[in-house]
């Protein structure tokens, strides 16, 4: 008995397992190793489940879906840390090609839905996408404050650079989160200046 739809779905799910091998710069809180992109996506989805109900204007299930899908393109395109130098146009092109390939493994209806959610996240024009993108910046910021500066220390990132790189995206998704995050950042840099 052949089930082409199921075979396509399983092909996609098996391919998605490769996200576990994509290493990010952020370190996990209770350990020395770096998180992988699959762990990052899971953690963001959990953030959305916990913080999303505070926002009645947000569709938490859509946000969770975006967060579970947003980094799948890194299977082909790799992770591009925000504190490194990279060709933004080249990255966008590689990620676009990855999205087409990866979501193209799915049956048409799911391919269209998932690629649409990925593109919505990337554009960050809807409230759900802005919320999801804010979480995508908020989580690594928290990790850095809990790991003695983590990637900030490794890349010699200043407090002003942190505020410029994280602040606008987090604030668009949640001014409250940015107010809290800004205080954490200030506390971290005050301690590290001693």
Tab-separated table of C-alpha atoms in Angstrom:
chain	number	residue	atom	x	y	z
A	1	UNK	CA	0.000	0.000	0.000
A	2	UNK	CA	1.481	3.284	-1.106
A	3	UNK	CA	0.517	6.574	0.505
A	4	UNK	CA	2.263	9.367	-1.444
A	5	UNK	CA	1.077	12.133	0.904
A	6	UNK	CA	2.419	10.339	3.965
A	7	UNK	CA	5.687	9.622	2.158
A	8	UNK	CA	6.097	13.347	1.403
A	9	UNK	CA	5.275	14.315	4.973
A	10	UNK	CA	7.769	11.806	6.354
A	11	UNK	CA	10.451	12.921	3.885
A	12	UNK	CA	10.078	16.462	5.184
A	13	UNK	CA	10.127	15.365	8.832
A	14	UNK	CA	13.224	13.247	8.284
A	15	UNK	CA	14.966	16.143	6.515
A	16	UNK	CA	13.998	18.473	9.379
A	17	UNK	CA	16.026	16.277	11.754
A	18	UNK	CA	19.139	17.852	10.205
A	19	UNK	CA	18.348	21.079	12.101
A	20	UNK	CA	19.701	19.344	15.214
A	21	UNK	CA	23.177	19.452	13.626
A	22	UNK	CA	23.177	23.220	13.001
A	23	UNK	CA	25.176	24.789	15.823
A	24	UNK	CA	24.384	28.316	16.950
A	25	UNK	CA	26.640	30.729	18.798
A	26	UNK	CA	24.468	30.972	21.921
A	27	UNK	CA	25.464	28.821	24.847
A	28	UNK	CA	22.953	26.941	26.932
A	29	UNK	CA	22.461	28.320	30.445
A	30	UNK	CA	23.508	25.301	32.478
A	31	UNK	CA	26.450	24.074	30.489
A	32	UNK	CA	29.306	25.096	28.294
A	33	UNK	CA	28.082	23.823	24.952
A	34	UNK	CA	26.339	25.833	22.292
A	35	UNK	CA	22.677	25.266	21.512
A	36	UNK	CA	21.646	23.907	18.154
A	37	UNK	CA	18.992	25.463	15.946
A	38	UNK	CA	16.414	22.780	16.745
A	39	UNK	CA	16.801	23.469	20.470
A	40	UNK	CA	16.516	27.190	19.782
A	41	UNK	CA	13.277	26.706	17.821
A	42	UNK	CA	11.798	24.495	20.533
A	43	UNK	CA	12.753	27.006	23.224
A	44	UNK	CA	11.162	29.858	21.275
A	45	UNK	CA	7.955	27.853	20.820
A	46	UNK	CA	7.879	27.340	24.584
A	47	UNK	CA	8.431	31.082	25.114
A	48	UNK	CA	5.413	31.729	22.872
A	49	UNK	CA	3.238	29.281	24.804
A	50	UNK	CA	4.189	30.910	28.099
A	51	UNK	CA	4.231	34.590	27.099
A	52	UNK	CA	1.653	34.581	24.296
A	53	UNK	CA	-1.504	34.336	26.422
A	54	UNK	CA	-0.646	37.759	27.879
A	55	UNK	CA	-1.315	39.192	24.417
A	56	UNK	CA	-4.926	38.761	23.226
A	57	UNK	CA	-3.972	40.325	19.869
A	58	UNK	CA	-1.660	37.391	19.100
A	59	UNK	CA	-2.611	33.988	17.667
A	60	UNK	CA	-0.282	31.815	19.735
A	61	UNK	CA	-0.718	28.736	17.544
A	62	UNK	CA	0.391	30.713	14.456
A	63	UNK	CA	3.347	32.155	16.366
A	64	UNK	CA	4.398	28.680	17.556
A	65	UNK	CA	4.173	27.405	13.973
A	66	UNK	CA	6.345	30.279	12.727
A	67	UNK	CA	8.917	29.656	15.426
A	68	UNK	CA	9.101	25.943	14.692
A	69	UNK	CA	9.593	26.688	10.988
A	70	UNK	CA	11.680	29.864	10.953
A	71	UNK	CA	15.153	28.327	11.186
A	72	UNK	CA	14.600	25.220	9.052
A	73	UNK	CA	16.301	27.053	6.190
A	74	UNK	CA	19.521	26.838	8.195
A	75	UNK	CA	19.716	23.166	7.199
A	76	UNK	CA	20.911	24.398	3.795
A	77	UNK	CA	21.945	28.003	4.467
A	78	UNK	CA	23.624	27.585	7.875
A	79	UNK	CA	23.272	29.884	10.860
A	80	UNK	CA	24.451	33.453	10.393
A	81	UNK	CA	25.189	34.933	13.805
A	82	UNK	CA	24.029	38.504	14.214
A	83	UNK	CA	27.399	39.585	15.618
A	84	UNK	CA	29.426	38.361	12.657
A	85	UNK	CA	30.071	39.853	9.252
A	86	UNK	CA	28.061	38.329	6.424
A	87	UNK	CA	26.544	39.189	3.061
A	88	UNK	CA	22.884	39.897	3.893
A	89	UNK	CA	21.762	39.613	0.266
A	90	UNK	CA	23.617	36.327	-0.149
A	91	UNK	CA	22.090	34.955	3.033
A	92	UNK	CA	18.584	35.998	1.944
A	93	UNK	CA	19.091	34.306	-1.425
A	94	UNK	CA	20.399	31.095	0.184
A	95	UNK	CA	17.546	31.035	2.684
A	96	UNK	CA	14.958	31.617	-0.015
A	97	UNK	CA	16.335	28.689	-2.037
A	98	UNK	CA	16.384	26.554	1.133
A	99	UNK	CA	12.755	27.429	1.907
A	100	UNK	CA	11.676	26.411	-1.585
A	101	UNK	CA	13.578	23.122	-1.396
A	102	UNK	CA	12.606	22.143	2.127
A	103	UNK	CA	8.956	23.131	2.061
A	104	UNK	CA	8.776	21.710	-1.463
A	105	UNK	CA	9.247	18.254	0.060
A	106	UNK	CA	5.729	18.531	1.502
A	107	UNK	CA	2.377	17.995	-0.199
A	108	UNK	CA	1.273	21.193	-1.956
A	109	UNK	CA	-1.179	22.457	0.667
A	110	UNK	CA	1.321	22.066	3.511
A	111	UNK	CA	4.175	23.411	1.381
A	112	UNK	CA	2.211	26.574	0.650
A	113	UNK	CA	1.087	26.997	4.268
A	114	UNK	CA	4.533	26.449	5.801
A	115	UNK	CA	6.389	28.561	3.260
A	116	UNK	CA	3.774	31.281	3.752
A	117	UNK	CA	4.351	31.251	7.520
A	118	UNK	CA	8.123	31.349	6.980
A	119	UNK	CA	7.810	34.331	4.628
A	120	UNK	CA	5.444	36.090	7.044
A	121	UNK	CA	8.009	35.656	9.830
A	122	UNK	CA	10.766	37.024	7.600
A	123	UNK	CA	8.717	40.074	6.539
A	124	UNK	CA	7.722	40.861	10.160
A	125	UNK	CA	4.751	42.954	9.068
A	126	UNK	CA	1.926	41.236	10.976
A	127	UNK	CA	1.455	41.366	14.762
A	128	UNK	CA	2.071	37.593	14.972
A	129	UNK	CA	5.315	37.843	12.997
A	130	UNK	CA	6.572	40.834	14.990
A	131	UNK	CA	5.838	38.927	18.194
A	132	UNK	CA	7.665	35.838	16.890
A	133	UNK	CA	10.662	37.867	15.729
A	134	UNK	CA	10.810	39.637	19.085
A	135	UNK	CA	11.051	36.258	20.781
A	136	UNK	CA	13.797	35.266	18.334
A	137	UNK	CA	15.864	38.193	19.655
A	138	UNK	CA	14.695	38.083	23.275
A	139	UNK	CA	15.731	34.457	23.905
A	140	UNK	CA	19.412	34.820	22.859
A	141	UNK	CA	19.614	38.114	24.746
A	142	UNK	CA	18.485	36.309	27.898
A	143	UNK	CA	20.976	33.501	27.262
A	144	UNK	CA	23.803	36.023	26.940
A	145	UNK	CA	22.882	37.707	30.221
A	146	UNK	CA	22.860	34.292	31.923
A	147	UNK	CA	26.177	33.073	30.474
A	148	UNK	CA	28.491	35.951	31.457
A	149	UNK	CA	27.936	37.774	28.189
A	150	UNK	CA	28.164	34.672	25.995
A	151	UNK	CA	28.391	35.750	22.371
A	152	UNK	CA	28.721	39.413	23.326
A	153	UNK	CA	31.951	38.721	25.193
A	154	UNK	CA	33.248	36.362	22.482
A	155	UNK	CA	32.603	38.966	19.764
A	156	UNK	CA	33.539	42.081	21.768
A	157	UNK	CA	30.034	43.516	21.439
A	158	UNK	CA	29.325	46.768	23.280
A	159	UNK	CA	26.202	47.711	25.198
A	160	UNK	CA	25.301	50.204	22.463
A	161	UNK	CA	25.599	47.463	19.821
A	162	UNK	CA	23.372	45.143	21.871
A	163	UNK	CA	20.747	47.865	22.192
A	164	UNK	CA	20.892	48.651	18.457
A	165	UNK	CA	20.803	45.011	17.304
A	166	UNK	CA	18.186	43.643	19.680
A	167	UNK	CA	16.175	46.635	20.829
A	168	UNK	CA	14.141	47.658	17.768
A	169	UNK	CA	12.993	44.104	16.997
A	170	UNK	CA	12.114	43.237	20.598
A	171	UNK	CA	10.372	46.556	21.179
A	172	UNK	CA	8.185	46.136	18.064
A	173	UNK	CA	6.974	42.814	19.439
A	174	UNK	CA	6.689	43.878	23.064
A	175	UNK	CA	7.742	47.185	24.622
A	176	UNK	CA	7.476	45.499	28.051
A	177	UNK	CA	9.996	42.831	27.081
A	178	UNK	CA	12.385	45.466	25.775
A	179	UNK	CA	12.119	47.496	29.011
A	180	UNK	CA	12.959	44.342	30.977
A	181	UNK	CA	15.698	43.286	28.551
A	182	UNK	CA	17.291	46.740	28.556
A	183	UNK	CA	17.616	46.557	32.342
A	184	UNK	CA	19.227	43.103	32.097
A	185	UNK	CA	21.658	44.361	29.467
A	186	UNK	CA	22.587	47.402	31.563
A	187	UNK	CA	23.124	45.201	34.623
A	188	UNK	CA	25.332	42.819	32.635
A	189	UNK	CA	27.527	45.567	31.218
A	190	UNK	CA	27.766	47.342	34.605
A	191	UNK	CA	29.081	44.097	36.116
A	192	UNK	CA	31.479	43.423	33.250
A	193	UNK	CA	32.989	46.945	33.483
A	194	UNK	CA	34.251	46.286	37.004
